[in-house]
Coordinates of C-alpha atoms and ligand atoms in Angstrom, one line a residue:
M1221 CA 52.9 -29.9 274.7
T1222 CA 50.1 -32.3 273.9
E1223 CA 46.5 -31.6 274.7
P1224 CA 45.5 -31.8 278.4
L1225 CA 43.4 -34.9 278.9
L1226 CA 42.5 -34.2 282.5
S1227 CA 42.9 -31.1 284.6
A1228 CA 42.1 -29.7 288.0
D1229 CA 41.8 -26.0 288.4
R1230 CA 41.9 -24.6 292.0
V1231 CA 40.1 -27.6 293.2
T1232 CA 39.0 -27.8 296.8
R1233 CA 37.1 -30.7 298.5
V1234 CA 35.8 -30.3 302.0
F1235 CA 34.4 -33.3 304.0
R1236 CA 32.5 -32.1 307.1
G1237 CA 35.1 -29.5 308.0
T1238 CA 38.1 -31.5 306.7
R1239 CA 39.8 -29.9 303.7
A1240 CA 40.9 -33.0 301.9
L1241 CA 42.0 -30.9 298.9
D1242 CA 42.8 -27.2 299.1
G1243 CA 43.2 -25.3 295.8
V1244 CA 44.8 -28.0 293.8
D1245 CA 46.0 -27.4 290.2
L1246 CA 47.0 -30.3 288.1
T1247 CA 47.3 -31.0 284.4
V1248 CA 47.7 -34.4 282.8
H1249 CA 48.7 -34.3 279.2
A1250 CA 48.1 -37.1 276.8
G1251 CA 50.8 -39.8 276.8
R1252 CA 52.4 -38.5 280.0
S1253 CA 52.8 -40.3 283.3
V1254 CA 52.1 -38.4 286.5
G1255 CA 52.9 -39.7 290.0
I1256 CA 51.1 -38.4 293.0
V1257 CA 52.8 -38.8 296.4
G1258 CA 52.1 -37.7 299.9
E1259 CA 51.6 -39.1 303.4
S1260 CA 48.4 -40.9 304.4
G1261 CA 45.5 -38.4 304.4
S1262 CA 47.2 -35.9 302.1
G1263 CA 44.3 -36.1 299.6
K1264 CA 45.7 -38.5 296.9
S1265 CA 42.6 -40.8 296.6
T1266 CA 40.3 -37.8 296.9
L1267 CA 42.0 -36.2 293.9
L1268 CA 41.8 -39.5 291.9
R1269 CA 38.1 -39.8 292.6
L1270 CA 37.5 -36.3 291.3
L1271 CA 39.5 -37.0 288.2
L1272 CA 37.4 -40.1 287.6
G1273 CA 34.2 -38.1 288.0
L1274 CA 33.2 -40.2 291.0
D1275 CA 33.0 -37.2 293.3
S1276 CA 32.4 -33.4 292.8
P1277 CA 34.6 -30.6 294.1
T1278 CA 33.4 -28.2 296.8
S1279 CA 34.9 -25.5 294.6
G1280 CA 37.1 -25.3 291.5
T1281 CA 36.8 -27.1 288.2
L1282 CA 37.7 -30.5 286.8
R1283 CA 38.1 -30.9 283.0
F1284 CA 38.2 -33.9 280.7
R1285 CA 39.6 -33.1 277.2
G1286 CA 39.0 -29.4 277.9
E1287 CA 35.3 -29.8 278.9
E1288 CA 34.2 -29.0 282.4
L1289 CA 33.0 -32.0 284.3
N1290 CA 29.5 -31.7 285.6
R1291 CA 27.7 -34.5 287.3
K1292 CA 24.6 -33.7 285.1
D1293 CA 26.4 -34.0 281.8
R1294 CA 25.7 -37.7 281.2
G1295 CA 27.2 -37.7 277.7
L1296 CA 30.6 -36.3 279.0
L1297 CA 30.6 -38.7 282.0
R1298 CA 29.9 -41.6 279.7
R1299 CA 32.9 -40.7 277.5
L1300 CA 35.0 -40.2 280.7
R1301 CA 34.0 -43.6 282.1
R1302 CA 35.2 -45.3 278.9
D1303 CA 38.4 -43.3 278.3
V1304 CA 39.6 -43.1 281.9
Q1305 CA 39.9 -46.5 283.7
V1306 CA 41.1 -47.3 287.2
V1307 CA 43.0 -50.0 289.0
F1308 CA 42.7 -50.1 292.8
Q1309 CA 45.0 -51.3 295.5
D1310 CA 43.4 -54.6 296.3
P1311 CA 42.2 -56.9 293.5
R1312 CA 40.5 -59.1 296.1
S1313 CA 37.9 -56.4 296.7
S1314 CA 37.8 -55.0 293.2
L1315 CA 37.1 -58.4 291.5
D1316 CA 33.8 -60.0 292.2
P1317 CA 34.6 -63.6 293.5
R1318 CA 31.5 -65.0 291.8
M1319 CA 32.3 -63.7 288.4
S1320 CA 34.6 -65.7 286.1
V1321 CA 37.7 -63.9 284.8
G1322 CA 36.2 -63.7 281.3
A1323 CA 32.9 -62.2 282.6
A1324 CA 34.8 -59.8 284.8
I1325 CA 36.9 -58.4 281.9
A1326 CA 33.9 -58.3 279.5
E1327 CA 31.8 -56.5 282.1
P1328 CA 33.0 -52.9 281.3
L1329 CA 32.6 -53.7 277.5
R1330 CA 29.0 -54.6 278.2
S1331 CA 28.1 -51.8 280.5
L1332 CA 29.9 -49.2 278.3
R1333 CA 28.3 -50.8 275.2
V1334 CA 31.6 -51.1 273.4
Q1335 CA 31.1 -52.4 269.8
G1336 CA 33.0 -55.4 268.5
D1337 CA 33.7 -59.0 269.5
H1338 CA 34.0 -59.0 273.3
R1339 CA 35.4 -62.5 273.4
S1340 CA 38.4 -61.6 271.2
R1341 CA 39.0 -58.4 273.1
V1342 CA 39.1 -60.3 276.4
A1343 CA 41.7 -62.7 274.9
E1344 CA 43.7 -59.8 273.6
V1345 CA 43.9 -57.9 276.9
L1346 CA 44.7 -61.1 278.8
R1347 CA 47.7 -61.6 276.5
A1348 CA 48.7 -58.0 276.9
V1349 CA 49.0 -58.5 280.7
G1350 CA 50.9 -61.8 280.3
L1351 CA 48.1 -64.3 281.1
D1352 CA 46.9 -67.2 279.0
P1353 CA 43.6 -66.4 277.3
D1354 CA 42.5 -69.9 278.4
V1355 CA 41.9 -68.6 282.0
T1356 CA 38.5 -66.9 281.2
S1357 CA 36.4 -69.7 282.7
R1358 CA 38.3 -69.6 286.0
Y1359 CA 37.5 -67.6 289.1
P1360 CA 39.6 -64.9 290.9
A1361 CA 40.2 -67.2 294.0
Q1362 CA 42.2 -69.6 291.7
F1363 CA 44.9 -66.9 291.1
S1364 CA 47.7 -65.4 293.1
G1365 CA 47.6 -61.8 294.2
G1366 CA 49.9 -60.7 291.4
Q1367 CA 47.8 -62.6 288.8
R1368 CA 44.6 -61.1 290.2
Q1369 CA 46.1 -57.6 289.8
R1370 CA 47.0 -58.5 286.2
I1371 CA 43.3 -59.5 285.7
A1372 CA 42.2 -56.1 287.2
I1373 CA 44.6 -54.4 284.8
A1374 CA 43.2 -56.4 281.9
R1375 CA 39.7 -55.4 282.8
A1376 CA 40.8 -51.7 282.9
L1377 CA 42.4 -52.0 279.5
A1378 CA 39.4 -53.8 277.9
P1379 CA 37.6 -50.6 276.7
S1380 CA 40.8 -49.2 275.2
P1381 CA 41.1 -46.2 277.6
S1382 CA 43.5 -43.3 277.0
V1383 CA 44.2 -42.9 280.7
L1384 CA 44.9 -45.5 283.4
I1385 CA 44.5 -44.2 286.9
A1386 CA 46.1 -46.5 289.6
D1387 CA 45.7 -46.0 293.3
E1388 CA 48.6 -47.9 295.1
P1389 CA 48.4 -50.7 292.5
V1390 CA 51.1 -52.9 294.0
S1391 CA 51.1 -52.1 297.7
A1392 CA 48.7 -55.0 298.5
L1393 CA 51.0 -57.5 296.7
D1394 CA 53.8 -59.6 297.9
V1395 CA 57.1 -57.8 297.6
S1396 CA 58.3 -60.6 295.3
V1397 CA 55.7 -59.8 292.6
R1398 CA 55.6 -56.0 292.9
A1399 CA 58.4 -55.4 290.5
Q1400 CA 56.7 -57.6 287.8
V1401 CA 53.5 -55.6 288.0
V1402 CA 55.4 -52.4 287.9
A1403 CA 57.3 -53.7 284.8
L1404 CA 53.9 -54.6 283.3
L1405 CA 52.5 -51.1 283.8
D1406 CA 55.7 -49.6 282.3
R1407 CA 55.4 -51.9 279.3
L1408 CA 51.7 -51.0 278.7
R1409 CA 52.5 -47.4 279.0
A1410 CA 55.3 -47.7 276.4
E1411 CA 53.5 -50.1 274.0
Q1412 CA 50.0 -48.6 274.1
G1413 CA 50.8 -45.0 274.7
L1414 CA 48.7 -45.0 277.8
T1415 CA 48.5 -41.9 279.9
L1416 CA 49.2 -42.9 283.5
V1417 CA 48.2 -41.3 286.8
L1418 CA 49.7 -43.2 289.7
V1419 CA 49.4 -42.9 293.4
S1420 CA 52.1 -44.7 295.4
H1421 CA 53.6 -44.5 298.8
D1422 CA 56.7 -46.0 297.2
I1423 CA 58.7 -43.2 295.6
G1424 CA 60.9 -45.8 294.0
I1425 CA 57.9 -46.9 291.9
V1426 CA 57.0 -43.4 291.0
G1427 CA 60.6 -42.9 290.0
Q1428 CA 60.4 -45.9 287.7
L1429 CA 57.0 -45.2 286.1
C1430 CA 56.4 -41.5 286.2
E1431 CA 57.9 -38.6 284.2
E1432 CA 56.2 -36.0 286.4
T1433 CA 55.7 -36.0 290.2
V1434 CA 53.2 -34.0 292.3
V1435 CA 53.7 -33.9 296.0
L1436 CA 50.5 -33.4 298.2
H1437 CA 50.6 -32.2 301.8
H1438 CA 47.4 -31.6 303.7
G1439 CA 45.5 -31.3 300.5
R1440 CA 47.9 -28.8 298.8
V1441 CA 50.4 -29.3 296.0
V1442 CA 53.7 -28.4 297.7
E1443 CA 55.9 -29.5 294.9
Q1444 CA 55.5 -30.4 291.2
G1445 CA 57.9 -31.1 288.4
A1446 CA 59.9 -33.6 286.4
T1447 CA 60.3 -36.7 288.6
A1448 CA 64.1 -36.8 288.2
Q1449 CA 64.3 -33.2 289.4
V1450 CA 61.9 -33.7 292.4
L1451 CA 63.6 -36.9 293.6
A1452 CA 67.2 -35.7 293.1
D1453 CA 66.7 -32.2 294.4
P1454 CA 63.5 -31.8 296.4
A1455 CA 62.7 -28.2 297.1
Q1456 CA 60.5 -28.9 300.2
P1457 CA 61.6 -30.3 303.5
Y1458 CA 58.3 -32.3 303.4
T1459 CA 59.4 -34.0 300.2
R1460 CA 62.8 -34.7 301.7
R1461 CA 61.1 -36.4 304.6
L1462 CA 58.9 -38.5 302.3
L1463 CA 62.0 -39.5 300.4
S1464 CA 63.8 -40.7 303.4
A1465 CA 60.8 -42.4 305.0
V1466 CA 59.6 -44.7 302.2
P1467 CA 61.0 -48.0 301.2
R1468 CA 62.6 -48.1 297.8
L1469 CA 62.0 -50.7 295.2
D1470 CA 65.5 -51.6 294.1
Ligands
ATP2598 N1 34.2 -39.8 302.1 C1 34.9 -39.1 303.0 N2 34.3 -38.6 304.1 C2 34.9 -37.9 305.0 N3 36.2 -37.7 305.0 C3 36.9 -38.1 304.0 C4 36.3 -38.9 302.9 N4 37.3 -39.2 302.0 C5 38.4 -38.7 302.4 N5 38.2 -38.1 303.6 C6 39.3 -37.4 304.4 O1 40.0 -36.6 303.5 C7 41.4 -36.6 303.8 C8 42.2 -37.1 302.6 O2 41.8 -38.5 302.4 P1 42.4 -39.4 301.2 O3 41.7 -40.7 301.2 O4 42.3 -38.6 299.9 O5 44.0 -39.5 301.6 P2 45.1 -40.4 300.9 O6 46.2 -39.4 300.6 O7 44.5 -41.1 299.7 O8 45.5 -41.3 302.1 P3 46.1 -42.8 302.1 O9 47.5 -42.7 301.7 O10 45.9 -43.3 303.5 O11 45.3 -43.6 301.1 C9 41.5 -37.5 305.0 O12 41.5 -36.6 306.1 C10 40.3 -38.3 305.0 O13 39.9 -38.7 306.3
MG2599 MG1 44.3 -43.2 299.4

């Protein structure tokens, strides 16, 4: 097994009496792809926010490359911010409409003080997501939903992260372009050796992209294992219900 890049050890997160996460253990190894599934409110986004260092657990421990995450350890958080990037559900809200595509993609390079030629890096990641590097002077409104999500993925890739965390990356997109963005994520994973942590309601997408699957129910991990195993032979009635309830991406 490769080194754990991210891990959660008995993590609990309580919001005013709501146990969003309740004793969650999770290990994400370098180069692996992990899908997190569960019904609405099961704690998926809460877990991602903790892995991103955007929130702190009520109890338990998060680790990045073996080091305990602590909101006061600015050095470790800075390394995490660069090495673990995120793509959200809706590129309309994650991309600033007043910022050109080039400026948006270069922004993390600037704020993270990444060395090197930012212009050529922007062109490189635009090509990597299948967009023409000439689009840098245009604005998000000039693109379709699928193209905007490609731009958001390019921005996430710009600082050369090891891990891409994606929270429902295709569910806001037209069904017709979902498969293309899923194929893009799959290609980036294969070509760049990206570690992927993906939340999706669509178990078909998790089946396509993720080697491992974690099933959350009321903030607890109720099932965890190789995706093929979990999908083919779910041990829990809850997982069987999820499998029958969700639309498949065929
Ligand atoms: N900032 C917050 N303040 C209060 N409660 C919160 C907060 N964030 C999450 N919760 C609660 O924690 C629980 C888990 O929420 P979370 O957003 O992690 O679910 P989810 O699995 O991502 O759901 P969805 O599929 O709808 O995105 C829910 O009961 C939610 O209301
Ligand atoms: Mg969520």
